[in-house]
CSV table of C-alpha atoms and ligand atoms in Angstrom, one decimal:
chain,number,residue,atom,x,y,z
A,1252,MET,CA,0.4,156.3,87.0
A,1253,HIS,CA,3.4,155.6,88.4
A,1254,ALA,CA,3.9,151.6,89.1
A,1255,GLU,CA,4.0,150.0,92.5
A,1256,PRO,CA,7.9,150.0,94.0
A,1257,ALA,CA,9.2,146.4,92.6
A,1258,GLY,CA,10.1,145.3,95.8
A,1259,PHE,CA,13.9,145.9,96.2
A,1260,GLY,CA,15.0,145.6,99.7
A,1261,ALA,CA,17.0,143.5,102.0
A,1262,ALA,CA,18.9,140.3,100.6
A,1263,GLU,CA,17.6,136.8,102.1
A,1264,GLY,CA,20.2,134.1,102.6
A,1265,ALA,CA,22.2,135.9,105.7
A,1266,ASP,CA,23.7,132.7,107.3
A,1267,ARG,CA,23.9,130.8,104.0
A,1268,ILE,CA,26.2,131.3,101.2
A,1269,GLY,CA,25.0,131.4,97.8
A,1270,ASP,CA,26.2,128.5,95.1
A,1271,LEU,CA,30.0,129.1,93.6
A,1272,ASP,CA,28.4,129.5,90.0
A,1273,SER,CA,26.6,132.9,91.4
A,1274,TYR,CA,30.1,134.5,92.8
A,1275,ARG,CA,32.1,133.2,89.0
A,1276,ASN,CA,29.2,135.2,87.1
A,1277,ALA,CA,29.0,138.0,89.4
A,1278,LEU,CA,32.3,138.7,89.8
A,1279,GLY,CA,34.2,137.7,86.5
A,1280,GLY,CA,36.4,135.6,87.1
A,1281,LEU,CA,37.0,136.0,90.8
A,1282,THR,CA,37.9,132.9,92.9
A,1283,ARG,CA,35.2,132.2,95.7
A,1284,ARG,CA,37.3,132.8,98.7
A,1285,GLN,CA,38.5,136.4,97.3
A,1286,PHE,CA,35.0,137.4,96.2
A,1287,LEU,CA,33.9,136.5,100.2
A,1288,LYS,CA,37.2,138.3,101.4
A,1289,TYR,CA,36.1,141.4,99.4
A,1290,CYS,CA,32.5,140.9,101.5
A,1291,THR,CA,34.1,140.6,104.4
A,1292,GLY,CA,36.2,143.9,103.7
A,1293,VAL,CA,33.3,145.6,103.1
A,1294,ALA,CA,31.5,144.8,106.1
A,1295,ALA,CA,34.5,145.3,108.1
A,1296,THR,CA,34.7,148.5,107.0
A,1297,LEU,CA,30.8,149.3,107.6
A,1298,GLY,CA,31.9,148.7,110.8
A,1299,LEU,CA,29.9,145.3,110.5
A,1300,SER,CA,30.9,142.0,111.8
A,1301,PRO,CA,32.4,139.8,109.6
A,1302,GLU,CA,30.0,137.2,109.3
A,1303,LEU,CA,27.7,139.8,107.7
A,1304,GLY,CA,29.5,139.5,105.3
A,1305,VAL,CA,27.8,136.2,104.1
A,1306,ARG,CA,24.4,138.8,103.4
A,1307,ILE,CA,26.6,141.1,101.6
A,1308,ALA,CA,27.9,138.7,99.4
A,1309,ASN,CA,24.5,137.5,98.7
A,1310,ALA,CA,23.0,140.9,97.6
A,1311,ALA,CA,25.8,140.6,95.4
A,1312,VAL,CA,24.5,137.5,93.8
A,1313,SER,CA,21.0,137.7,94.1
A,1314,GLY,CA,20.0,139.5,91.4
A,1315,ALA,CA,18.4,142.3,92.9
A,1316,ARG,CA,20.3,145.3,91.2
A,1317,PRO,CA,18.9,148.2,92.4
A,1318,PRO,CA,17.9,150.9,89.4
A,1319,VAL,CA,20.0,153.9,89.7
A,1320,ILE,CA,19.4,157.2,88.6
A,1321,TRP,CA,22.7,158.9,88.2
A,1322,ILE,CA,22.6,163.2,88.0
A,1323,SER,CA,25.1,165.5,86.7
A,1324,ALA,CA,24.6,168.7,87.9
A,1325,GLN,CA,27.5,172.0,88.0
A,1326,GLU,CA,30.2,169.4,88.2
A,1327,CYS,CA,34.0,168.5,86.3
A,1328,THR,CA,33.3,164.9,85.9
A,1329,GLY,CA,36.1,164.4,88.1
A,1330,CYS,CA,33.3,161.9,90.1
A,1331,THR,CA,32.6,160.2,87.4
A,1332,GLU,CA,35.9,159.5,86.8
A,1333,GLY,CA,37.2,158.9,90.0
A,1334,LEU,CA,34.6,155.9,89.8
A,1335,LEU,CA,35.8,154.6,86.2
A,1336,ARG,CA,39.3,154.7,87.4
A,1337,SER,CA,39.3,152.2,89.7
A,1338,TYR,CA,41.3,149.2,88.5
A,1339,HIS,CA,40.2,146.6,91.1
A,1340,PRO,CA,38.0,144.2,88.9
A,1341,THR,CA,35.4,142.8,91.7
A,1342,LEU,CA,34.6,147.4,91.9
A,1343,GLU,CA,33.8,147.2,88.2
A,1344,THR,CA,32.5,144.5,88.0
A,1345,LEU,CA,29.9,145.4,90.8
A,1346,ILE,CA,29.2,149.0,89.6
A,1347,LEU,CA,28.1,147.6,86.3
A,1348,ASP,CA,26.5,144.7,87.3
A,1349,GLN,CA,25.0,144.7,90.5
A,1350,ILE,CA,23.8,148.0,90.4
A,1351,SER,CA,21.1,149.2,87.2
A,1352,LEU,CA,22.6,152.1,86.6
A,1353,ASP,CA,19.5,153.6,84.3
A,1354,TYR,CA,20.8,156.7,83.5
A,1355,HIS,CA,24.1,158.6,83.9
A,1356,GLU,CA,24.7,160.8,81.2
A,1357,THR,CA,28.7,160.3,80.7
A,1358,LEU,CA,28.2,156.1,80.4
A,1359,CYS,CA,24.8,156.5,78.9
A,1360,ALA,CA,25.1,154.4,75.6
A,1361,GLY,CA,22.6,156.5,74.1
A,1362,ALA,CA,21.9,160.1,73.7
A,1363,GLY,CA,20.0,163.1,73.1
A,1364,HIS,CA,15.8,161.8,72.9
A,1365,GLN,CA,16.8,158.2,73.0
A,1366,ALA,CA,18.7,159.1,76.5
A,1367,GLU,CA,16.6,161.3,78.2
A,1368,SER,CA,13.4,158.8,76.8
A,1369,PHE,CA,15.1,155.7,78.2
A,1370,ARG,CA,15.8,157.7,81.8
A,1371,GLU,CA,11.9,158.6,82.0
A,1372,GLN,CA,10.8,155.1,81.4
A,1373,SER,CA,12.8,154.2,84.2
A,1374,VAL,CA,11.8,156.2,86.4
A,1375,GLU,CA,8.5,155.5,85.7
A,1376,ALA,CA,8.7,151.7,85.9
A,1377,ASN,CA,10.7,152.4,89.2
A,1378,TRP,CA,9.4,155.1,91.0
A,1379,GLY,CA,9.9,154.7,94.5
A,1380,ASN,CA,12.8,152.0,94.3
A,1381,TYR,CA,15.0,154.0,92.9
A,1382,LEU,CA,18.1,155.5,93.8
A,1383,LEU,CA,19.1,159.2,92.8
A,1384,VAL,CA,22.8,160.1,92.5
A,1385,VAL,CA,23.6,163.8,91.6
A,1386,ASP,CA,27.6,164.7,91.8
A,1387,GLY,CA,27.8,168.6,91.0
A,1388,ALA,CA,26.4,171.5,92.8
A,1389,ILE,CA,22.5,172.5,92.0
A,1390,PRO,CA,22.7,176.4,90.5
A,1391,THR,CA,18.8,177.7,92.2
A,1392,LYS,CA,19.7,181.7,91.2
A,1393,ASP,CA,18.0,182.9,88.1
A,1394,GLY,CA,15.7,179.7,88.3
A,1395,GLY,CA,18.3,177.5,87.9
A,1396,ILE,CA,18.9,178.5,84.3
A,1397,TYR,CA,22.5,178.1,84.1
A,1398,CYS,CA,22.6,174.2,83.7
A,1399,GLN,CA,19.7,173.0,82.3
A,1400,ILE,CA,19.3,168.6,80.2
A,1401,ALA,CA,16.9,168.2,77.0
A,1402,GLY,CA,15.7,172.0,78.3
A,1403,LYS,CA,14.7,171.6,81.6
A,1404,THR,CA,16.8,172.9,84.9
A,1405,VAL,CA,18.5,170.7,86.8
A,1406,LEU,CA,16.9,172.5,89.9
A,1407,ASP,CA,13.4,170.9,88.5
A,1408,THR,CA,15.3,167.3,87.3
A,1409,VAL,CA,16.3,166.8,91.1
A,1410,VAL,CA,13.7,167.8,92.6
A,1411,ARG,CA,11.2,165.9,90.5
A,1412,LEU,CA,13.4,163.3,91.1
A,1413,ALA,CA,13.8,163.2,94.5
A,1414,ASP,CA,9.7,162.9,95.4
A,1415,GLY,CA,10.8,158.7,93.7
A,1416,ALA,CA,13.7,158.2,94.9
A,1417,ARG,CA,14.4,155.4,97.7
A,1418,ALA,CA,17.3,157.2,98.7
A,1419,ILE,CA,19.3,160.3,97.7
A,1420,ILE,CA,23.0,160.3,97.5
A,1421,ALA,CA,25.1,163.7,97.0
A,1422,MET,CA,28.2,162.4,95.3
A,1423,GLY,CA,30.9,164.3,96.0
A,1424,SER,CA,31.7,167.7,97.7
A,1425,CYS,CA,30.2,169.8,95.2
A,1426,ALA,CA,27.0,168.0,95.4
A,1427,ALA,CA,27.4,167.6,99.5
A,1428,TRP,CA,28.6,171.3,99.9
A,1429,GLY,CA,28.4,173.0,97.5
A,1430,GLY,CA,32.2,172.6,96.5
A,1431,ILE,CA,34.0,174.9,93.6
A,1432,PRO,CA,30.8,175.9,91.9
A,1433,SER,CA,29.6,177.4,95.4
A,1434,SER,CA,32.9,179.3,95.8
A,1435,GLY,CA,33.1,182.9,96.3
A,1436,PRO,CA,31.1,184.8,94.1
A,1437,ASN,CA,29.2,182.3,93.3
A,1438,PRO,CA,27.0,184.0,90.2
A,1439,THR,CA,24.9,180.7,89.6
A,1440,GLY,CA,23.4,180.3,93.3
A,1441,ALA,CA,25.5,177.2,93.1
A,1442,THR,CA,23.7,175.2,96.4
A,1443,PRO,CA,24.5,171.5,97.8
A,1444,VAL,CA,21.8,169.2,97.2
A,1445,HIS,CA,20.3,168.3,100.3
A,1446,GLU,CA,19.8,172.4,101.1
A,1447,VAL,CA,17.5,172.0,97.4
A,1448,LEU,CA,15.9,169.0,98.7
A,1449,ALA,CA,15.1,170.4,102.7
A,1450,ASP,CA,12.7,167.8,103.5
A,1451,LYS,CA,14.6,164.7,102.3
A,1452,THR,CA,17.3,162.7,103.8
A,1453,VAL,CA,20.1,163.3,101.8
A,1454,VAL,CA,23.1,161.1,102.2
A,1455,ASN,CA,26.4,162.9,101.6
A,1456,ILE,CA,29.2,161.4,100.3
A,1457,PRO,CA,32.1,164.1,100.4
A,1458,GLY,CA,35.5,164.1,98.6
A,1459,CYS,CA,37.0,165.8,95.2
A,1460,PRO,CA,36.8,162.9,94.3
A,1461,PRO,CA,35.2,161.2,96.4
A,1462,ASN,CA,36.6,157.5,97.2
A,1463,PRO,CA,34.3,155.3,94.6
A,1464,TYR,CA,34.5,152.2,97.6
A,1465,ASN,CA,32.4,154.7,100.2
A,1466,PHE,CA,29.7,154.9,97.6
A,1467,LEU,CA,29.9,150.8,96.6
A,1468,SER,CA,30.4,150.3,100.6
A,1469,THR,CA,27.1,152.6,101.2
A,1470,VAL,CA,25.1,150.7,98.2
A,1471,LEU,CA,26.1,147.4,99.2
A,1472,HIS,CA,24.4,147.6,102.7
A,1473,PHE,CA,21.2,149.9,100.5
A,1474,VAL,CA,21.2,146.2,98.9
A,1475,ALA,CA,21.7,143.8,101.7
A,1476,PHE,CA,20.1,145.3,104.2
A,1477,GLY,CA,18.0,147.4,103.1
A,1478,SER,CA,19.0,150.2,105.1
A,1479,LEU,CA,21.3,153.2,104.3
A,1480,PRO,CA,24.4,152.6,107.0
A,1481,ALA,CA,24.7,154.5,110.2
A,1482,LEU,CA,24.9,158.5,109.2
A,1483,ASP,CA,27.0,161.4,111.2
A,1484,SER,CA,25.2,164.8,112.2
A,1485,LYS,CA,26.7,166.2,108.4
A,1486,ASN,CA,24.7,162.6,106.8
A,1487,ARG,CA,27.7,161.4,106.1
A,1488,PRO,CA,28.3,157.3,106.0
A,1489,ARG,CA,30.2,156.6,109.6
A,1490,PHE,CA,31.7,154.1,108.0
A,1491,ALA,CA,33.7,156.1,106.5
A,1492,TYR,CA,33.9,159.4,108.1
A,1493,GLY,CA,33.7,158.3,111.6
A,1494,ARG,CA,37.7,159.3,111.9
A,1495,LEU,CA,39.8,162.7,111.2
A,1496,ILE,CA,42.7,161.9,108.5
A,1497,HIS,CA,44.9,163.0,111.2
A,1498,GLU,CA,44.0,159.7,113.4
A,1499,ASN,CA,45.1,157.3,110.7
A,1500,CYS,CA,48.0,158.9,108.8
A,1501,GLU,CA,51.3,157.7,108.2
A,1502,ARG,CA,53.5,160.7,109.0
A,1503,ARG,CA,51.2,161.1,112.7
A,1504,PRO,CA,54.7,160.1,114.3
A,1505,HIS,CA,56.2,162.5,113.0
A,1506,PHE,CA,53.6,165.3,114.0
A,1507,ASP,CA,53.8,164.2,117.7
A,1508,ALA,CA,58.0,163.7,117.7
A,1509,GLY,CA,57.8,167.1,116.2
A,1510,ARG,CA,59.4,166.4,112.9
A,1511,PHE,CA,57.8,169.0,110.0
A,1512,ALA,CA,58.5,169.6,106.5
A,1513,ARG,CA,59.0,173.6,106.0
A,1514,GLU,CA,59.0,173.7,103.2
A,1515,PHE,CA,58.1,171.6,99.1
A,1516,GLY,CA,61.5,170.2,98.9
A,1517,ASP,CA,63.9,170.5,101.8
A,1518,GLU,CA,65.2,168.0,104.3
A,1519,GLY,CA,61.9,166.9,106.5
A,1520,HIS,CA,60.1,167.2,102.7
A,1521,ARG,CA,62.1,164.7,101.7
A,1522,GLN,CA,62.4,162.8,104.8
A,1523,GLY,CA,59.0,161.4,104.6
A,1524,TRP,CA,58.1,164.1,108.1
A,1525,CYS,CA,55.0,165.8,108.8
A,1526,LEU,CA,53.0,168.3,106.3
A,1527,TYR,CA,51.5,170.4,108.8
A,1528,TYR,CA,52.8,173.2,108.5
A,1529,LEU,CA,52.4,173.1,104.5
A,1530,GLY,CA,49.5,174.1,105.1
A,1531,CYS,CA,47.6,169.9,105.7
A,1532,LYS,CA,44.2,169.9,106.8
A,1533,GLY,CA,44.2,166.5,107.8
A,1534,PRO,CA,43.8,167.7,111.8
A,1535,GLU,CA,40.0,169.1,110.9
A,1536,THR,CA,39.4,167.0,108.0
A,1537,TRP,CA,37.0,163.2,108.6
A,1538,ALA,CA,37.5,160.4,106.0
A,1539,ASN,CA,39.4,157.1,105.6
A,1540,CYS,CA,41.8,158.2,102.6
A,1541,PRO,CA,45.0,157.0,104.6
A,1542,ALA,CA,42.8,153.9,105.3
A,1543,ILE,CA,42.0,152.9,101.8
A,1544,GLY,CA,43.5,154.8,99.7
A,1545,PHE,CA,43.0,155.9,95.7
A,1546,ASN,CA,43.4,153.5,92.2
A,1547,ASP,CA,43.9,150.0,94.1
A,1548,GLY,CA,47.3,151.5,94.8
A,1549,GLY,CA,46.6,150.6,98.7
A,1550,SER,CA,46.9,152.6,101.8
A,1551,GLY,CA,49.8,154.7,100.2
A,1552,SER,CA,48.1,156.0,97.4
A,1553,TRP,CA,46.5,159.0,98.4
A,1554,PRO,CA,47.8,163.0,98.7
A,1555,VAL,CA,50.0,162.8,101.9
A,1556,GLY,CA,50.6,159.6,100.6
A,1557,THR,CA,52.6,161.3,98.0
A,1558,GLY,CA,54.3,164.3,99.4
A,1559,HIS,CA,51.3,166.8,99.3
A,1560,PRO,CA,49.1,167.8,102.2
A,1561,CYS,CA,45.9,167.1,102.2
A,1562,PHE,CA,43.5,170.5,101.6
A,1563,GLY,CA,40.8,168.8,103.2
A,1564,CYS,CA,38.4,168.4,100.1
A,1565,THR,CA,35.9,166.5,102.3
A,1566,GLU,CA,35.1,169.1,104.9
A,1567,GLN,CA,32.5,171.3,104.8
A,1568,GLY,CA,34.1,174.5,105.2
A,1569,VAL,CA,37.9,173.5,104.6
A,1570,GLY,CA,38.0,172.8,101.3
A,1571,PHE,CA,37.9,175.2,98.8
A,1572,THR,CA,37.2,177.6,101.5
A,1573,LYS,CA,39.9,177.6,103.3
A,1574,SER,CA,43.6,178.5,101.9
A,1575,ILE,CA,45.9,175.4,101.0
A,1576,HIS,CA,48.8,177.2,102.9
A,1577,SER,CA,46.5,178.3,105.6
A,1578,LEU,CA,47.4,175.8,108.9
A,1579,ALA,CA,45.1,173.7,110.1
A,1580,SER,CA,42.8,173.8,113.2
A,1581,LEU,CA,43.7,171.0,116.0
A,1582,GLN,CA,40.4,169.9,116.9
A,1583,THR,CA,41.1,166.6,118.9
A,1584,VAL,CA,44.7,165.8,119.2
A,1585,THR,CA,44.4,162.4,120.1
A,1586,PRO,CA,47.3,159.3,120.0
A,1587,PRO,CA,46.5,157.8,116.2
A,1588,THR,CA,44.1,154.2,116.1
A,1589,ALA,CA,47.0,152.7,115.1
A,1590,PHE,CA,50.7,153.1,115.3
A,1591,PRO,CA,52.3,152.7,111.5
A,1592,ARG,CA,56.1,152.5,110.7
A,1593,VAL,CA,58.0,155.5,109.7
A,1594,VAL,CA,59.2,153.6,106.2
A,1595,GLU,CA,56.2,151.0,105.0
A,1596,GLU,CA,56.6,149.1,102.7
A,1597,GLN,CA,54.6,150.0,99.2
A,1598,GLY,CA,52.5,148.0,96.6
A,1599,GLY,CA,50.7,145.4,95.9
A,1600,ALA,CA,47.9,145.3,98.5
A,1601,ASP,CA,44.7,144.7,97.8
A,1602,PRO,CA,42.3,147.3,99.2
A,1603,ALA,CA,39.9,144.5,100.3
A,1604,ALA,CA,42.4,143.6,102.9
A,1605,ILE,CA,43.1,147.1,103.8
A,1606,ALA,CA,39.6,147.8,104.6
A,1607,VAL,CA,39.5,144.4,106.6
A,1608,ALA,CA,43.2,145.9,108.4
A,1609,SER,CA,41.0,149.3,108.8
A,1610,GLY,CA,38.0,147.9,110.0
A,1611,ILE,CA,39.7,146.2,112.8
A,1612,VAL,CA,42.2,148.5,113.7
A,1613,GLY,CA,41.8,148.5,118.1
A,1614,ALA,CA,41.8,151.4,120.2
A,1615,ALA,CA,44.2,154.4,120.7
A,1616,VAL,CA,47.5,153.1,122.8
A,1617,GLY,CA,50.4,155.0,125.0
A,1618,ALA,CA,51.5,158.3,123.5
A,1619,GLY,CA,55.4,160.0,122.3
A,1620,ALA,CA,57.6,158.0,123.7
A,1621,VAL,CA,56.4,154.7,122.0
A,1622,LEU,CA,56.1,156.5,119.2
A,1623,ALA,CA,59.4,158.5,119.1
A,1624,SER,CA,60.7,154.3,119.7
A,1625,ARG,CA,59.7,153.8,116.5
A,1626,LEU,CA,60.6,157.1,114.2
A,1627,GLY,CA,63.7,156.7,112.2
A,1628,LYS,CA,67.2,158.1,113.6
A,1629,HIS,CA,68.0,159.6,110.9
A,1630,GLY,CA,67.4,163.8,109.6
A,1631,PRO,CA,67.2,167.0,110.8
A,1632,THR,CA,66.8,167.9,114.8
A,1633,PRO,CA,63.2,167.5,115.7
A,1634,GLU,CA,61.2,170.5,116.6
A,1635,ARG,CA,58.7,171.0,119.4
A,1636,PRO,CA,55.0,169.9,118.1
A,1637,PRO,CA,52.6,173.2,117.3
A,1638,GLU,CA,51.5,174.4,120.6
A,1639,ASP,CA,47.8,174.3,120.1
A,1640,ALA,CA,48.5,171.1,119.6
A,1641,LYS,CA,49.0,170.0,123.5
B,2404,SF4,FE1,34.6,167.4,90.2
B,2404,SF4,FE2,35.0,167.6,93.1
B,2404,SF4,FE3,33.5,168.6,92.1
B,2404,SF4,FE4,33.2,165.9,92.4
B,2404,SF4,S1,33.8,167.1,93.9
B,2404,SF4,S2,32.4,167.4,90.6
B,2404,SF4,S3,35.6,165.9,91.3
B,2404,SF4,S4,35.4,169.9,91.6
B,2405,SF4,FE1,49.5,163.2,108.4
B,2405,SF4,FE2,48.7,165.7,107.6
B,2405,SF4,FE3,48.3,165.1,110.4
B,2405,SF4,FE4,51.1,165.4,109.3
B,2405,SF4,S1,49.3,167.1,109.7
B,2405,SF4,S2,50.1,164.3,110.7
B,2405,SF4,S3,50.8,165.1,107.4
B,2405,SF4,S4,47.5,164.2,108.4
């Protein structure tokens, strides 16, 4: 007999800010101002009005820690590593203190029968109320025998636990699309979580690894409002996957002006020009990587920012499917949503501020002439953008 749901849901007090000590306790020494700034940033990232940051703040300090059962299937632990390599103190504090991570094979203090027993106790006590997170693809061939935990196939475990979950998140591209394990010839029948749980809503947070802030923001939305954020047609949170990488890339002015790197290490590459001809898949990949970056390094801390083409890891049918050197399909060549300077100052950026900035940047304006005036004056002669870009 399963226990009744414990009443976890939308946080109360949307119009009132909680007491200062709660914030201090919740956020490991951050000032109240820093904390509210962070929550306002989360609200902006989610596409909500900044006032709703107060509700998110209250949710974070409410003590309503959602129980999370995290199952790892066919994966490389990169998704978990990505989560742990976020050095922003508010993130690690929120992950460790604001959710109740009741079971995670890599992070469990216990092991073996002890860990399995605790998971079952949590599932029993929180039936109908926990978040189920799955990273990795699910092997389905031969009854799913190619990935087993405690003598049970992960296929059976995920199907069983999904019945009692209040929400299900597929974390990473392996869970969302099949990723590396499903690449041909796919000997284990690796399958995305949403195909295994075809009768349920599975929120996809793809990426290799996925950005932990997108996971955190999804969870905080759930805690604060008792519902999932708006999803797109592939069940990805719109706030994170609503724009093409190409729209917000800091190298976009070079694309529009026809300035391309042609080989790694050539003059164009050294100048920081567009990586389209090196196989960048930014024009067909939907994600917020340029806006929020990774590892708390700010908006320059992402592959294109360091000179490597995007390989489309978040996009179904692109990452792990198209060859790295093949050219991207140019889906919608719109003016970028912002006009970044060609040379950005690096370092010291606060992810919360970046989230706010990325959430409030305005509509696209103008085109080539304005862009051209913002470009540097040095380097090789520009060439025309790809023909199909017009
Ligand atoms: Fe590893 Fe990437 Fe798969 Fe996550 S999505 S498990 S980081 S290969
Ligand atoms: Fe940036 Fe890639 Fe688009 Fe060039 S093709 S502007 S490097 S996303």
